[in-house]
Coordinates of N, CA and C in Angstrom, one line a residue:
X18 N 122.7 119.4 134.9 CA 123.3 121.6 134.4 C 123.6 121.5 133.9
X19 N 124.4 122.2 132.6 CA 125.3 122.2 132.4 C 125.8 123.7 132.1
X20 N 127.2 124.5 132.3 CA 127.5 125.5 132.5 C 128.3 126.2 130.9
X21 N 128.2 126.5 130.1 CA 128.6 126.9 129.3 C 130.3 127.6 129.5
X22 N 131.3 127.5 129.0 CA 132.6 128.1 129.5 C 133.0 129.3 128.1
X23 N 133.4 129.9 128.1 CA 133.7 131.2 127.2 C 134.7 132.0 127.7
X24 N 135.2 131.8 127.0 CA 136.5 133.2 126.7 C 137.6 133.9 125.6
X25 N 137.6 135.3 125.5 CA 138.5 135.9 124.9 C 139.5 135.7 124.5
X26 N 139.7 135.0 125.9 CA 141.1 135.0 125.5 C 141.7 133.2 124.8
X27 N 141.8 133.1 124.1 CA 141.2 132.1 123.4 C 140.1 131.6 122.0
X28 N 139.8 130.9 121.2 CA 140.1 130.9 119.8 C 138.2 131.0 119.5
X29 N 137.2 131.9 119.8 CA 135.8 131.3 119.4 C 135.5 130.5 118.7
X30 N 135.3 129.9 118.5 CA 133.9 128.7 118.1 C 133.7 128.7 116.7
X31 N 134.1 128.0 116.0 CA 134.1 128.4 114.2 C 133.0 127.4 113.0
X32 N 131.8 126.6 114.9 CA 131.5 126.4 114.3 C 129.8 125.8 115.3
X33 N 129.2 124.9 115.5 CA 128.4 125.0 116.4 C 128.8 123.8 117.5
X34 N 129.5 124.5 118.4 CA 129.8 124.3 119.5 C 130.6 125.0 120.6
X35 N 130.4 124.4 121.7 CA 131.4 125.3 122.5 C 132.7 125.4 123.0
X36 N 133.6 126.2 123.3 CA 135.0 126.3 124.0 C 135.3 125.1 125.0
X37 N 134.0 125.1 125.7 CA 134.5 124.2 126.6 C 132.2 124.0 127.5
X38 N 132.5 122.6 128.2 CA 131.3 122.3 129.1 C 131.9 122.5 129.8
X39 N 131.1 122.8 131.8 CA 131.1 122.4 133.0 C 130.4 121.4 133.1
X40 N 129.8 120.7 134.2 CA 128.7 119.4 134.9 C 129.5 118.9 135.7
X41 N 129.1 119.4 136.8 CA 129.3 119.2 138.0 C 130.5 119.5 138.5
X42 N 131.3 118.5 138.6 CA 133.6 119.7 139.3 C 133.4 118.5 137.1
X43 N 133.0 118.5 136.2 CA 134.0 117.8 135.3 C 134.1 119.1 134.1
X44 N 134.8 119.7 133.4 CA 134.5 120.7 132.6 C 135.2 119.4 131.0
X45 N 134.3 119.6 130.0 CA 134.9 119.5 128.5 C 135.4 120.3 127.7
X46 N 136.2 119.9 127.5 CA 136.8 121.5 126.7 C 137.6 120.9 124.7
X47 N 137.6 121.8 124.5 CA 136.9 121.6 123.2 C 137.8 121.2 122.7
X48 N 138.2 120.3 121.0 CA 139.8 121.0 121.2 C 139.5 121.8 120.5
X49 N 141.0 122.0 120.4 CA 142.0 123.4 120.0 C 142.6 123.6 118.7
X50 N 142.7 123.8 118.0 CA 143.6 124.8 117.0 C 144.8 125.7 117.3
X51 N 145.6 125.7 116.7 CA 146.5 127.1 116.8 C 146.1 128.4 116.6
X52 N 144.6 128.7 116.1 CA 144.4 130.4 116.8 C 144.4 131.2 117.1
X53 N 145.5 132.8 117.3 CA 145.7 133.2 118.0 C 144.8 133.7 117.9
X54 N 144.3 133.5 119.8 CA 141.9 134.8 120.0 C 142.5 136.6 119.1
X55 N 144.1 136.8 120.2 CA 144.1 138.2 119.4 C 144.1 138.1 118.2
X56 N 144.7 138.1 117.0 CA 144.3 137.7 115.7 C 143.4 137.4 115.2
X57 N 143.1 136.5 115.5 CA 142.6 135.3 114.7 C 143.5 134.6 113.7
X58 N 144.5 134.5 112.9 CA 144.9 134.1 112.4 C 145.6 132.1 112.9
X59 N 145.9 132.1 112.0 CA 146.7 130.4 112.7 C 147.9 130.5 112.3
X60 N 148.4 130.0 113.3 CA 149.9 130.3 113.6 C 150.5 128.6 113.4
X61 N 150.7 128.5 112.1 CA 151.2 127.5 111.4 C 152.9 127.5 111.5
X62 N 153.8 128.6 112.0 CA 155.1 129.2 111.3 C 156.1 127.7 111.2
X63 N 156.0 127.0 112.6 CA 156.6 125.4 113.1 C 155.2 124.4 113.7
X64 N 156.1 123.0 113.6 CA 155.3 122.4 114.3 C 154.7 122.6 116.2
X65 N 156.2 122.9 116.8 CA 156.2 123.4 118.1 C 155.8 125.0 118.6
X66 N 155.8 125.3 117.7 CA 154.8 126.4 117.6 C 153.4 126.7 118.4
X67 N 153.0 125.8 116.8 CA 151.4 125.7 116.6 C 151.2 124.4 117.7
X68 N 151.9 123.6 118.3 CA 151.3 122.9 119.6 C 151.8 124.6 120.5
X69 N 152.7 124.9 120.9 CA 152.5 125.6 122.1 C 151.5 126.7 122.1
X70 N 150.7 127.5 120.3 CA 149.4 128.0 120.6 C 148.5 126.8 121.2
X71 N 148.2 126.1 120.3 CA 147.3 124.7 121.5 C 147.2 124.8 122.3
X72 N 148.2 124.9 123.5 CA 148.2 124.6 124.7 C 147.1 126.2 125.2
X73 N 148.3 126.6 124.8 CA 147.8 128.4 125.5 C 146.1 128.3 125.5
X74 N 145.5 127.7 124.0 CA 144.9 128.4 124.2 C 143.6 127.1 125.0
X75 N 144.2 126.1 125.6 CA 143.1 125.1 126.4 C 143.9 125.8 127.3
X76 N 144.4 126.6 127.9 CA 145.1 126.8 129.6 C 144.6 128.2 129.5
X77 N 144.1 129.3 128.3 CA 143.1 129.3 129.0 C 141.4 129.5 128.7
X78 N 141.5 128.2 128.8 CA 139.4 127.9 129.0 C 139.7 128.0 129.9
X79 N 141.4 126.7 130.9 CA 141.6 126.3 131.8 C 141.1 127.2 132.8
X80 N 141.6 128.4 132.7 CA 142.2 129.2 133.4 C 140.4 130.8 133.2
X81 N 139.8 130.5 132.4 CA 138.3 130.5 133.0 C 136.9 130.0 132.8
X82 N 137.0 129.1 133.6 CA 136.2 128.1 134.6 C 137.1 127.3 135.9
X83 N 138.4 127.9 136.3 CA 139.1 128.0 137.1 C 140.0 127.3 138.1
X84 N 140.3 127.0 136.5 CA 141.7 125.3 137.0 C 142.5 126.0 136.4
X85 N 143.4 124.3 136.9 CA 144.8 125.2 135.0 C 145.4 122.5 134.6
X86 N 146.3 123.1 134.3 CA 146.5 122.5 133.6 C 147.1 120.8 134.8
X87 N 146.5 120.6 135.4 CA 146.8 119.7 136.7 C 145.5 119.6 137.6
X88 N 144.3 120.3 136.7 CA 142.9 119.5 137.1 C 142.6 118.4 135.8
X89 N 143.6 118.2 134.6 CA 143.2 117.4 133.1 C 143.8 116.4 133.7
X90 N 142.5 115.3 133.9 CA 142.8 114.2 133.7 C 142.5 112.9 132.3
X91 N 142.4 113.9 132.0 CA 142.1 113.2 130.4 C 142.9 114.0 128.5
X92 N 143.5 114.0 127.6 CA 143.7 114.7 127.0 C 143.5 113.8 125.7
X93 N 143.3 113.7 125.1 CA 143.3 113.5 122.9 C 144.0 114.6 122.0
X94 N 144.8 113.8 121.8 CA 145.8 114.8 120.2 C 145.4 113.8 119.5
X95 N 145.3 115.2 118.6 CA 145.0 114.0 116.4 C 146.1 115.2 116.3
X96 N 146.9 114.9 115.4 CA 147.9 114.9 115.0 C 147.6 114.5 113.4
X97 N 148.6 115.1 112.0 CA 148.3 114.6 111.2 C 149.5 114.1 109.7
X98 N 150.9 113.9 110.9 CA 151.8 113.1 110.4 C 152.8 112.9 112.0
X99 N 152.7 111.9 112.2 CA 152.7 110.7 113.2 C 154.5 111.5 113.9
X100 N 155.5 111.5 112.6 CA 157.1 112.4 112.2 C 157.0 113.3 113.1
X101 N 155.4 113.9 113.8 CA 155.9 115.2 114.3 C 155.6 115.0 115.9
X102 N 154.8 113.6 116.5 CA 154.9 113.1 117.7 C 155.9 113.7 118.3
X103 N 157.5 113.4 118.6 CA 158.4 114.1 119.6 C 158.4 115.6 119.7
X104 N 158.6 116.0 118.9 CA 158.1 117.3 118.7 C 157.0 118.2 119.3
X105 N 155.6 117.6 119.6 CA 154.5 117.9 119.8 C 154.2 117.3 121.3
X106 N 155.5 116.3 121.5 CA 155.0 115.8 123.4 C 155.9 116.7 124.0
X107 N 156.8 117.0 123.4 CA 158.3 117.4 124.1 C 157.0 118.9 124.9
X108 N 156.3 119.7 123.6 CA 156.3 120.7 124.3 C 154.5 120.6 124.8
X109 N 154.1 119.5 124.8 CA 153.2 119.2 125.4 C 153.7 119.2 126.8
X110 N 154.4 118.2 127.1 CA 154.7 117.9 128.4 C 155.8 118.6 129.1
X111 N 155.7 119.9 128.6 CA 155.8 120.8 129.2 C 155.0 122.0 130.0
X112 N 153.9 121.4 130.1 CA 152.3 121.7 130.4 C 152.2 121.6 131.8
X113 N 153.0 119.7 131.7 CA 152.7 118.4 132.7 C 153.4 118.4 133.5
X114 N 152.9 117.8 135.3 CA 154.1 117.8 135.9 C 154.2 116.3 135.5
X115 N 155.1 116.0 135.3 CA 155.4 114.0 135.4 C 154.2 113.2 136.0
X116 N 154.7 114.0 137.4 CA 153.8 112.6 138.3 C 152.5 112.6 138.3
X117 N 151.7 114.2 137.9 CA 150.7 114.5 138.1 C 150.0 114.4 135.7
X118 N 150.5 113.6 135.6 CA 149.6 114.0 133.8 C 148.8 112.9 133.9
X119 N 148.0 113.7 132.7 CA 146.9 113.0 133.0 C 146.7 112.0 131.8
X120 N 145.7 110.7 131.2 CA 145.9 110.3 130.3 C 145.5 110.7 128.9
X121 N 146.4 110.0 128.6 CA 145.9 110.2 126.6 C 146.0 109.0 126.0
X122 N 145.8 109.8 124.9 CA 145.9 109.3 123.5 C 146.4 110.0 122.2
X123 N 147.1 109.6 121.4 CA 147.6 110.4 120.0 C 147.2 109.5 119.3
X124 N 146.6 110.4 118.2 CA 146.0 109.2 117.0 C 146.3 110.0 116.0
X125 N 147.0 109.2 114.6 CA 147.3 110.0 113.3 C 145.9 110.4 113.1
X126 N 145.6 111.2 112.2 CA 144.0 111.3 111.4 C 144.4 112.0 109.4
X127 N 143.5 111.8 109.1 CA 144.5 112.2 107.1 C 144.1 113.5 107.4
X128 N 143.1 114.0 108.1 CA 142.9 115.7 107.8 C 142.2 116.6 109.1
X129 N 142.7 117.6 109.8 CA 142.3 117.7 110.3 C 141.6 119.4 110.5
X130 N 141.1 120.4 110.8 CA 140.1 121.3 110.5 C 141.0 122.5 110.4
X131 N 140.9 123.5 109.4 CA 142.0 124.8 108.5 C 143.0 123.8 108.5
X132 N 143.2 123.0 107.9 CA 144.6 121.6 107.5 C 146.0 121.9 108.9
X133 N 145.5 122.1 109.6 CA 146.5 121.9 110.9 C 147.2 120.8 110.8
X134 N 148.1 120.7 111.9 CA 148.9 120.1 112.1 C 148.5 118.9 112.9
X135 N 148.1 119.7 114.3 CA 147.9 119.5 115.3 C 146.7 119.8 116.2
X136 N 146.1 118.9 116.6 CA 144.1 119.7 117.7 C 144.1 118.9 119.0
X137 N 144.3 118.9 119.8 CA 144.3 118.7 121.5 C 142.3 119.0 121.9
X138 N 142.4 118.3 122.9 CA 140.6 118.5 123.5 C 141.5 117.8 124.8
X139 N 141.0 118.1 126.3 CA 141.1 117.9 127.3 C 139.4 117.8 128.4
X140 N 139.5 116.9 129.1 CA 138.7 116.7 130.1 C 139.7 116.5 131.3
X141 N 139.0 118.2 132.4 CA 139.6 118.3 134.0 C 138.5 117.8 134.5
X142 N 139.0 118.1 136.1 CA 138.2 117.3 137.2 C 138.7 118.5 138.0
X143 N 137.1 118.7 139.0 CA 137.7 119.6 140.1 C 138.2 118.6 141.3
X144 N 137.9 117.2 141.2 CA 137.9 116.4 142.2 C 139.5 115.7 142.8

């Protein structure tokens, strides 16, 4: 059985998907981009600001499911330019304790939705 997780504190889906799905103790959060949920505007000022908005969106969905970044066991980061990796990694890393950081991959892709520079999805567990 699955439970759909939604929150007004993160951007509403722009297609046929949910913000997150909880099944058992596992939470699967859809890829987040830098939409500001209050204004529905994309935040593309610079790569650090953009990445921070993505992480804030993930945080809001985690909180809606009663979780935190400490519950994240796997992250997938998709970026449009690997030259931005260090700046993205710096912001991303500020949300995790190094001793409890999740598994992760970072992949450069040709294009992302709305022509953003970064999209991140996570899997979290209550265990």
